[in-house]
Each structure stands twice: as C-alpha cells, then as structure tokens.
Amino acid sequence: MAKTLNLPLVGAARRSPPSTRRTFRRPHGQQWLAVVAGAFTVAQLILVRPGMGLGWDETVYVSQVSSHAPAAFFSAPRARGVPLLVAPIASWSSSTALLRVYLAVLSGLGLFLALRVWRGLFPIRVLASAGALFATLWVTLFYGPQAMPNYWVAIGALACVGCFLRAQADRFDRAALWGVGLSAALMAWMRPTDAVYVTLPLLVLVVSVRRWRRPRLLVALVAGLVAGAGEWVIEAYVSYGGLAQRLSDGSEIQGGLGWNIAIGDQMRSLGGRVLCRPCTGAMPAPPVMLWWFALPVVAALGAVIAVKARRGVTTLLLLACAATVGIPYLFMIGYAAPRFLLPVYILLSIPVADALVHLVTAPSRAWRPVAVTLLAVGLAGHLAVQFVVLEHTVHSTTVSHQDWADAATELHRLGVRPPCMLTGYDGVPVAFYAGCSSVDTSGHNANTTTGAIVRAGQRIPVGVLTTPGGKPPAYARTWPAHRVGRLMVYVAPAVQGGRTA
C-alpha cells in the first residue's frame, strides 16, 4: 500500500498530529484555493484592463503565431513557450482584449493547480494565504494576463518543488512523478536557463544525498527539462550556430553575464519600471520598497518555525530554489525588470505565509488580538501600496502602447500598409501594430542589410522611424519625412499619395 506524507503541520496539536490523508481529502480545502485563484483572475480583468495594448516583448512573441503581422526577429535568449501558449487565440484573432482575458483565466487556473500540489505539505490556510500574498503583488497582477514567460516559470517552479517532495516521500506516487516532469518541462519551455536554476537544488539532492535518491524521480526531472528545452537546443544548432553560440549571444544581449550586483536596480524597478535599462534615477519611496526588505526576513522566520516543528526540509528546499533562481537576476546582470523575480516571490510565499499564520495563532490569548491587529494594519498598508503602483504602471503602459497604435494609424494614412517594412526606433512594436515586418541592420535584432532595405523600398512601402531630431541612416536622408505620433518616419519614395508607385 502506498504510504502518505506525514509531515507536522503548523498549528497541529503536538500530542497527535492530524493525518495528512485526512488533510488533503477535506473538500473545503480546494474551495479556498479556488477562491484565491478566482479572485486573482477577476482582479486582473478589473485592474489591468484587457484593452491594454501589447508591449514590445509581447509583440515579438505573439507575432510568431499571429496572422496579423509577420514574425519579428526572435533573439537568442527567447524561447518558444509563450508563442505556443498564446497560439489558441493569437493564431486566429488579433483582439488584444480576448488574449488578455484568455491569459487571465489561464493564469488563475495555473495558480490553483500549483497551490493544490502542496496540500498535505502545509495547512490549507497557509497555502491560501501564500496564494493571496503572491497574487496581490502588483507585478503578479500586471504580468498574469501578459504574453510573457516569467509568470509561467513561477507557476512551474512552485508545482515542481511540491511534486518533487511528494514523489520523494512516496515512491509509488505516479501522479507526483508526472507532475515533476510536466512542471519542469513548463519552465524549460518558457525559459530554459531559469528552469535549470530552479531545479539545481533538486538535482543536487536526488544525486548526492543517499536518502533522497530516487532513480525514477531523477529520470522524471531530467526528462522534463529535456522535453521542455529540446526545441530551444535544436533551434540553437539550426539558427544560432550551436548551443554555445546561442548561450553566448544571449549573454551578450543581456549585457554580458558575470558578477554584477543588480539589487539596487531591482529596487528601482519596484516603483513600476517594467524595464530598468539603464537603471538610473532615484529610488522609489520607502513604503514602496518596505515589503521587499521584509520578504526575506519573514521567509527566514518561516524557516525557523518549520525547523522547530521538525519539517524544516520542505521549507528549506523552497528557500534554496528561490535563492538559486534569484542569483542571476540579483548578482549577474546589469539591469532589472520586476518580472524576473516572480519565481522567487512565489517560492517564498509559502514560508512567508507560514510565518504570518504562526504569528497570529501561536501567541497567548492576551497577545493574539495585538498580533492580529498589527498584521491586519500591515497587510492593509501593503495592499494599498501595491494598488497604487499597479494603477500607475497600468496607466503609463497603456499610454505608451497607445502611442504605438496611433503611429501605426498614421503610417497607414501615409500609405505604409501591409505588405510593408519598418526599421529604426521602436520599429518592432510599431511594425506589429501596423502589420508590417520589422528589420534592423545592427544591434540585438539585426536580421538584414542596408542594401536589402533599399531594394525592398522599390517594391513595398518602407519606413525608417526616428525620434524627433534624430538622424535617419544615410540611405533614408532624402526620403520624405512625416510626423507620426511622437516619432518621425522617413518613407521610401516608392510610396506616393498613399499608394505604392
């Protein structure tokens, strides 16, 4: 008969710990997790607004499967997970609102499934609290409905660690083995390098620690990573000159991976800067950063509580995986984006929730109202800060995306309509909005030559985008110049009077 997990739970009576089997058969447990996930989905639809246009990176991912515009250049660090994720909608519809709704629902379902894996390892109240803490971060709400990979790496990370622990405790748990493989594949499908960093502590345990050795568990973990990253590796040899070259190109695009403390950069991004590159300027206000400093402290407290309760391995493994996936983004790159740390936040959410639940349930009756009041006030302030930052970020992002849409409308008025080609400043997103192909002769997205652009301008509408006052390349300096939104466009002479000559 298969054994069940039997780990002490927070708040459990010391004399007779409750059966884990009973814990994850209680029907109301799943309902609490479903409520958290459902509320997360609704919050995305209300606060992030489905009508917000696609961002730069999103246009690259969506264009790979969209019939609306030609596929943009796919640089070395990117993986094909997001295009496949959005394909069920983007392959037949150009509606951004429909895509946002689809991703919001999918992200809520993903959160529910990832939390559900942990039933029996922690009490439901801890898991529901962890889900709520993670789901109410502005960065989680902002990126949940976006066509970006980081949220899905986070979901895969939480599910993978949970399934790993279940499979290690019960070698007959086939569902857990499948969960390890599928969640590892999901991470590698989205970002292969992140998947390696997340699973590094798991691989070390299953290989080097005798009592953790489970051949089938190792096979499931490695098979998942290979299945998820297989296409990325094959594509490296087909299109990027080999795996080593793709990794090298990816490192160069990210500014050259190496010792580079980016903690300050991440702090600056907490105020709603979706990409902090170069990361200069003042730090956000202290209330905006307070939760970020409190997070590792409370997580460490959760580890202490878990060790005292003789279930420290579970929590320490979460902390180890959070540390390894956070190291590259805190110490190895020269810029920051808040979405990079989503896997860290979700892995820390359970130890943090465990500590907070313990703080309001462990004190004596005399002190419990004080602890509950302080925690309630702190969480209320935290939620207020998250909402303010989210509202500011959504507004500024919507405005910038609308600028691209307005520029595309002006280009159509000038006769730059599909089939067409754009290059220059903001060429990638504006080209997607206009339905044109985007090209560059230099930089990270270089995919053509000057001669090819000039020849294309004799056949189809071609435009070169610059900032006002910016100089176009030599071949376009004699082309007619027009103002399109906040940009200037130099249109190939082949386009005259709104038609191709």
PDB file of N, CA, C and O in Angstrom, residues 41-78:
ATOM      1  N   THR A  41      -7.934  36.048 -10.873  1.00  0.00           N
ATOM      2  CA  THR A  41      -8.352  36.257 -12.256  1.00  0.00           C
ATOM      3  C   THR A  41      -9.232  37.493 -12.386  1.00  0.00           C
ATOM      4  O   THR A  41      -9.038  38.331 -13.285  1.00  0.00           O
ATOM      5  N   VAL A  42     -10.211  37.632 -11.498  1.00  0.00           N
ATOM      6  CA  VAL A  42     -11.119  38.784 -11.547  1.00  0.00           C
ATOM      7  C   VAL A  42     -10.342  40.084 -11.339  1.00  0.00           C
ATOM      8  O   VAL A  42     -10.586  41.086 -12.022  1.00  0.00           O
ATOM      9  N   ALA A  43      -9.405  40.076 -10.402  1.00  0.00           N
ATOM     10  CA  ALA A  43      -8.606  41.276 -10.134  1.00  0.00           C
ATOM     11  C   ALA A  43      -7.805  41.691 -11.364  1.00  0.00           C
ATOM     12  O   ALA A  43      -7.673  42.889 -11.657  1.00  0.00           O
ATOM     13  N   GLN A  44      -7.270  40.729 -12.082  1.00  0.00           N
ATOM     14  CA  GLN A  44      -6.535  41.059 -13.313  1.00  0.00           C
ATOM     15  C   GLN A  44      -7.447  41.752 -14.317  1.00  0.00           C
ATOM     16  O   GLN A  44      -7.087  42.768 -14.927  1.00  0.00           O
ATOM     17  N   LEU A  45      -8.631  41.194 -14.513  1.00  0.00           N
ATOM     18  CA  LEU A  45      -9.552  41.742 -15.507  1.00  0.00           C
ATOM     19  C   LEU A  45     -10.021  43.140 -15.145  1.00  0.00           C
ATOM     20  O   LEU A  45     -10.280  43.967 -16.024  1.00  0.00           O
ATOM     21  N   ILE A  46     -10.137  43.420 -13.835  1.00  0.00           N
ATOM     22  CA  ILE A  46     -10.615  44.730 -13.396  1.00  0.00           C
ATOM     23  C   ILE A  46      -9.489  45.755 -13.347  1.00  0.00           C
ATOM     24  O   ILE A  46      -9.643  46.893 -13.814  1.00  0.00           O
ATOM     25  N   LEU A  47      -8.339  45.365 -12.812  1.00  0.00           N
ATOM     26  CA  LEU A  47      -7.276  46.324 -12.539  1.00  0.00           C
ATOM     27  C   LEU A  47      -6.298  46.510 -13.690  1.00  0.00           C
ATOM     28  O   LEU A  47      -5.710  47.581 -13.848  1.00  0.00           O
ATOM     29  N   VAL A  48      -6.079  45.472 -14.487  1.00  0.00           N
ATOM     30  CA  VAL A  48      -5.101  45.574 -15.576  1.00  0.00           C
ATOM     31  C   VAL A  48      -5.786  45.911 -16.899  1.00  0.00           C
ATOM     32  O   VAL A  48      -5.141  46.349 -17.844  1.00  0.00           O
ATOM     33  N   ARG A  49      -7.059  45.711 -16.976  1.00  0.00           N
ATOM     34  CA  ARG A  49      -7.886  46.091 -18.127  1.00  0.00           C
ATOM     35  C   ARG A  49      -7.439  45.389 -19.408  1.00  0.00           C
ATOM     36  O   ARG A  49      -6.342  45.634 -19.916  1.00  0.00           O
ATOM     37  N   PRO A  50      -8.301  44.555 -19.950  1.00  0.00           N
ATOM     38  CA  PRO A  50      -7.940  43.764 -21.135  1.00  0.00           C
ATOM     39  C   PRO A  50      -7.587  44.591 -22.366  1.00  0.00           C
ATOM     40  O   PRO A  50      -6.916  44.100 -23.268  1.00  0.00           O
ATOM     41  N   GLY A  51      -8.041  45.846 -22.403  1.00  0.00           N
ATOM     42  CA  GLY A  51      -7.777  46.661 -23.582  1.00  0.00           C
ATOM     43  C   GLY A  51      -6.374  47.207 -23.675  1.00  0.00           C
ATOM     44  O   GLY A  51      -6.019  47.833 -24.682  1.00  0.00           O
ATOM     45  N   MET A  52      -5.542  47.005 -22.648  1.00  0.00           N
ATOM     46  CA  MET A  52      -4.165  47.489 -22.698  1.00  0.00           C
ATOM     47  C   MET A  52      -3.430  46.801 -23.852  1.00  0.00           C
ATOM     48  O   MET A  52      -3.434  45.583 -23.968  1.00  0.00           O
ATOM     49  N   GLY A  53      -2.821  47.581 -24.707  1.00  0.00           N
ATOM     50  CA  GLY A  53      -2.162  47.008 -25.878  1.00  0.00           C
ATOM     51  C   GLY A  53      -0.992  46.115 -25.524  1.00  0.00           C
ATOM     52  O   GLY A  53      -0.591  46.005 -24.360  1.00  0.00           O
ATOM     53  N   LEU A  54      -0.434  45.476 -26.540  1.00  0.00           N
ATOM     54  CA  LEU A  54       0.702  44.580 -26.343  1.00  0.00           C
ATOM     55  C   LEU A  54       1.995  45.370 -26.189  1.00  0.00           C
ATOM     56  O   LEU A  54       2.214  46.374 -26.878  1.00  0.00           O
ATOM     57  N   GLY A  55       2.865  44.899 -25.301  1.00  0.00           N
ATOM     58  CA  GLY A  55       4.166  45.516 -25.102  1.00  0.00           C
ATOM     59  C   GLY A  55       5.180  45.040 -26.138  1.00  0.00           C
ATOM     60  O   GLY A  55       4.887  44.174 -26.969  1.00  0.00           O
ATOM     61  N   TRP A  56       6.384  45.591 -26.061  1.00  0.00           N
ATOM     62  CA  TRP A  56       7.432  45.278 -27.037  1.00  0.00           C
ATOM     63  C   TRP A  56       7.689  43.772 -27.112  1.00  0.00           C
ATOM     64  O   TRP A  56       7.610  43.163 -28.182  1.00  0.00           O
ATOM     65  N   ASP A  57       8.041  43.170 -25.987  1.00  0.00           N
ATOM     66  CA  ASP A  57       8.341  41.740 -25.985  1.00  0.00           C
ATOM     67  C   ASP A  57       7.126  40.914 -26.374  1.00  0.00           C
ATOM     68  O   ASP A  57       7.252  39.885 -27.041  1.00  0.00           O
ATOM     69  N   GLU A  58       5.955  41.365 -25.948  1.00  0.00           N
ATOM     70  CA  GLU A  58       4.739  40.638 -26.307  1.00  0.00           C
ATOM     71  C   GLU A  58       4.536  40.609 -27.816  1.00  0.00           C
ATOM     72  O   GLU A  58       4.109  39.587 -28.371  1.00  0.00           O
ATOM     73  N   THR A  59       4.811  41.721 -28.487  1.00  0.00           N
ATOM     74  CA  THR A  59       4.625  41.735 -29.940  1.00  0.00           C
ATOM     75  C   THR A  59       5.558  40.739 -30.622  1.00  0.00           C
ATOM     76  O   THR A  59       5.204  40.131 -31.633  1.00  0.00           O
ATOM     77  N   VAL A  60       6.759  40.569 -30.054  1.00  0.00           N
ATOM     78  CA  VAL A  60       7.700  39.591 -30.622  1.00  0.00           C
ATOM     79  C   VAL A  60       7.132  38.187 -30.478  1.00  0.00           C
ATOM     80  O   VAL A  60       7.106  37.401 -31.437  1.00  0.00           O
ATOM     81  N   TYR A  61       6.670  37.859 -29.263  1.00  0.00           N
ATOM     82  CA  TYR A  61       6.140  36.515 -29.015  1.00  0.00           C
ATOM     83  C   TYR A  61       4.869  36.248 -29.822  1.00  0.00           C
ATOM     84  O   TYR A  61       4.738  35.206 -30.474  1.00  0.00           O
ATOM     85  N   VAL A  62       3.935  37.184 -29.779  1.00  0.00           N
ATOM     86  CA  VAL A  62       2.647  36.974 -30.444  1.00  0.00           C
ATOM     87  C   VAL A  62       2.813  36.930 -31.955  1.00  0.00           C
ATOM     88  O   VAL A  62       2.133  36.164 -32.647  1.00  0.00           O
ATOM     89  N   SER A  63       3.738  37.726 -32.493  1.00  0.00           N
ATOM     90  CA  SER A  63       3.913  37.755 -33.954  1.00  0.00           C
ATOM     91  C   SER A  63       4.366  36.408 -34.515  1.00  0.00           C
ATOM     92  O   SER A  63       4.176  36.138 -35.703  1.00  0.00           O
ATOM     93  N   GLN A  64       4.943  35.553 -33.670  1.00  0.00           N
ATOM     94  CA  GLN A  64       5.418  34.254 -34.159  1.00  0.00           C
ATOM     95  C   GLN A  64       4.272  33.353 -34.607  1.00  0.00           C
ATOM     96  O   GLN A  64       4.470  32.455 -35.434  1.00  0.00           O
ATOM     97  N   VAL A  65       3.077  33.588 -34.072  1.00  0.00           N
ATOM     98  CA  VAL A  65       1.928  32.728 -34.402  1.00  0.00           C
ATOM     99  C   VAL A  65       0.755  33.521 -34.941  1.00  0.00           C
ATOM    100  O   VAL A  65      -0.279  32.948 -35.285  1.00  0.00           O
ATOM    101  N   SER A  66       0.896  34.838 -35.028  1.00  0.00           N
ATOM    102  CA  SER A  66      -0.224  35.686 -35.429  1.00  0.00           C
ATOM    103  C   SER A  66      -0.290  35.848 -36.936  1.00  0.00           C
ATOM    104  O   SER A  66       0.737  35.904 -37.614  1.00  0.00           O
ATOM    105  N   SER A  67      -1.507  35.945 -37.455  1.00  0.00           N
ATOM    106  CA  SER A  67      -1.699  36.248 -38.870  1.00  0.00           C
ATOM    107  C   SER A  67      -1.800  37.754 -39.092  1.00  0.00           C
ATOM    108  O   SER A  67      -1.909  38.209 -40.229  1.00  0.00           O
ATOM    109  N   HIS A  68      -1.742  38.530 -38.012  1.00  0.00           N
ATOM    110  CA  HIS A  68      -1.881  39.978 -38.101  1.00  0.00           C
ATOM    111  C   HIS A  68      -0.630  40.648 -38.659  1.00  0.00           C
ATOM    112  O   HIS A  68      -0.717  41.663 -39.350  1.00  0.00           O
ATOM    113  N   ALA A  69       0.535  40.102 -38.348  1.00  0.00           N
ATOM    114  CA  ALA A  69       1.796  40.719 -38.770  1.00  0.00           C
ATOM    115  C   ALA A  69       2.846  39.637 -38.959  1.00  0.00           C
ATOM    116  O   ALA A  69       2.768  38.573 -38.350  1.00  0.00           O
ATOM    117  N   PRO A  70       3.861  39.895 -39.819  1.00  0.00           N
ATOM    118  CA  PRO A  70       4.955  38.926 -39.977  1.00  0.00           C
ATOM    119  C   PRO A  70       5.699  38.715 -38.669  1.00  0.00           C
ATOM    120  O   PRO A  70       5.730  39.588 -37.798  1.00  0.00           O
ATOM    121  N   ALA A  71       6.312  37.563 -38.524  1.00  0.00           N
ATOM    122  CA  ALA A  71       7.050  37.238 -37.303  1.00  0.00           C
ATOM    123  C   ALA A  71       8.249  38.163 -37.143  1.00  0.00           C
ATOM    124  O   ALA A  71       9.033  38.351 -38.076  1.00  0.00           O
ATOM    125  N   ALA A  72       8.379  38.748 -35.947  1.00  0.00           N
ATOM    126  CA  ALA A  72       9.536  39.589 -35.647  1.00  0.00           C
ATOM    127  C   ALA A  72      10.759  38.722 -35.399  1.00  0.00           C
ATOM    128  O   ALA A  72      10.651  37.518 -35.146  1.00  0.00           O
ATOM    129  N   PHE A  73      11.933  39.348 -35.459  1.00  0.00           N
ATOM    130  CA  PHE A  73      13.174  38.613 -35.216  1.00  0.00           C
ATOM    131  C   PHE A  73      13.152  38.027 -33.808  1.00  0.00           C
ATOM    132  O   PHE A  73      12.812  38.704 -32.840  1.00  0.00           O
ATOM    133  N   PHE A  74      13.527  36.762 -33.694  1.00  0.00           N
ATOM    134  CA  PHE A  74      13.494  36.037 -32.431  1.00  0.00           C
ATOM    135  C   PHE A  74      14.917  35.908 -31.927  1.00  0.00           C
ATOM    136  O   PHE A  74      15.684  35.063 -32.394  1.00  0.00           O
ATOM    137  N   SER A  75      15.286  36.725 -30.944  1.00  0.00           N
ATOM    138  CA  SER A  75      16.670  36.776 -30.494  1.00  0.00           C
ATOM    139  C   SER A  75      17.029  35.556 -29.655  1.00  0.00           C
ATOM    140  O   SER A  75      16.161  34.813 -29.177  1.00  0.00           O
ATOM    141  N   ALA A  76      18.316  35.363 -29.440  1.00  0.00           N
ATOM    142  CA  ALA A  76      18.846  34.139 -28.829  1.00  0.00           C
ATOM    143  C   ALA A  76      18.259  33.780 -27.466  1.00  0.00           C
ATOM    144  O   ALA A  76      17.992  32.609 -27.198  1.00  0.00           O
ATOM    145  N   PRO A  77      18.024  34.735 -26.534  1.00  0.00           N
ATOM    146  CA  PRO A  77      17.549  34.316 -25.199  1.00  0.00           C
ATOM    147  C   PRO A  77      16.103  33.817 -25.190  1.00  0.00           C
ATOM    148  O   PRO A  77      15.701  33.129 -24.254  1.00  0.00           O
ATOM    149  N   ARG A  78      15.325  34.156 -26.196  1.00  0.00           N
ATOM    150  CA  ARG A  78      13.895  33.853 -26.160  1.00  0.00           C
ATOM    151  C   ARG A  78      13.637  32.371 -26.422  1.00  0.00           C
ATOM    152  O   ARG A  78      14.405  31.701 -27.122  1.00  0.00           O
TER     153      ARG A  78
END
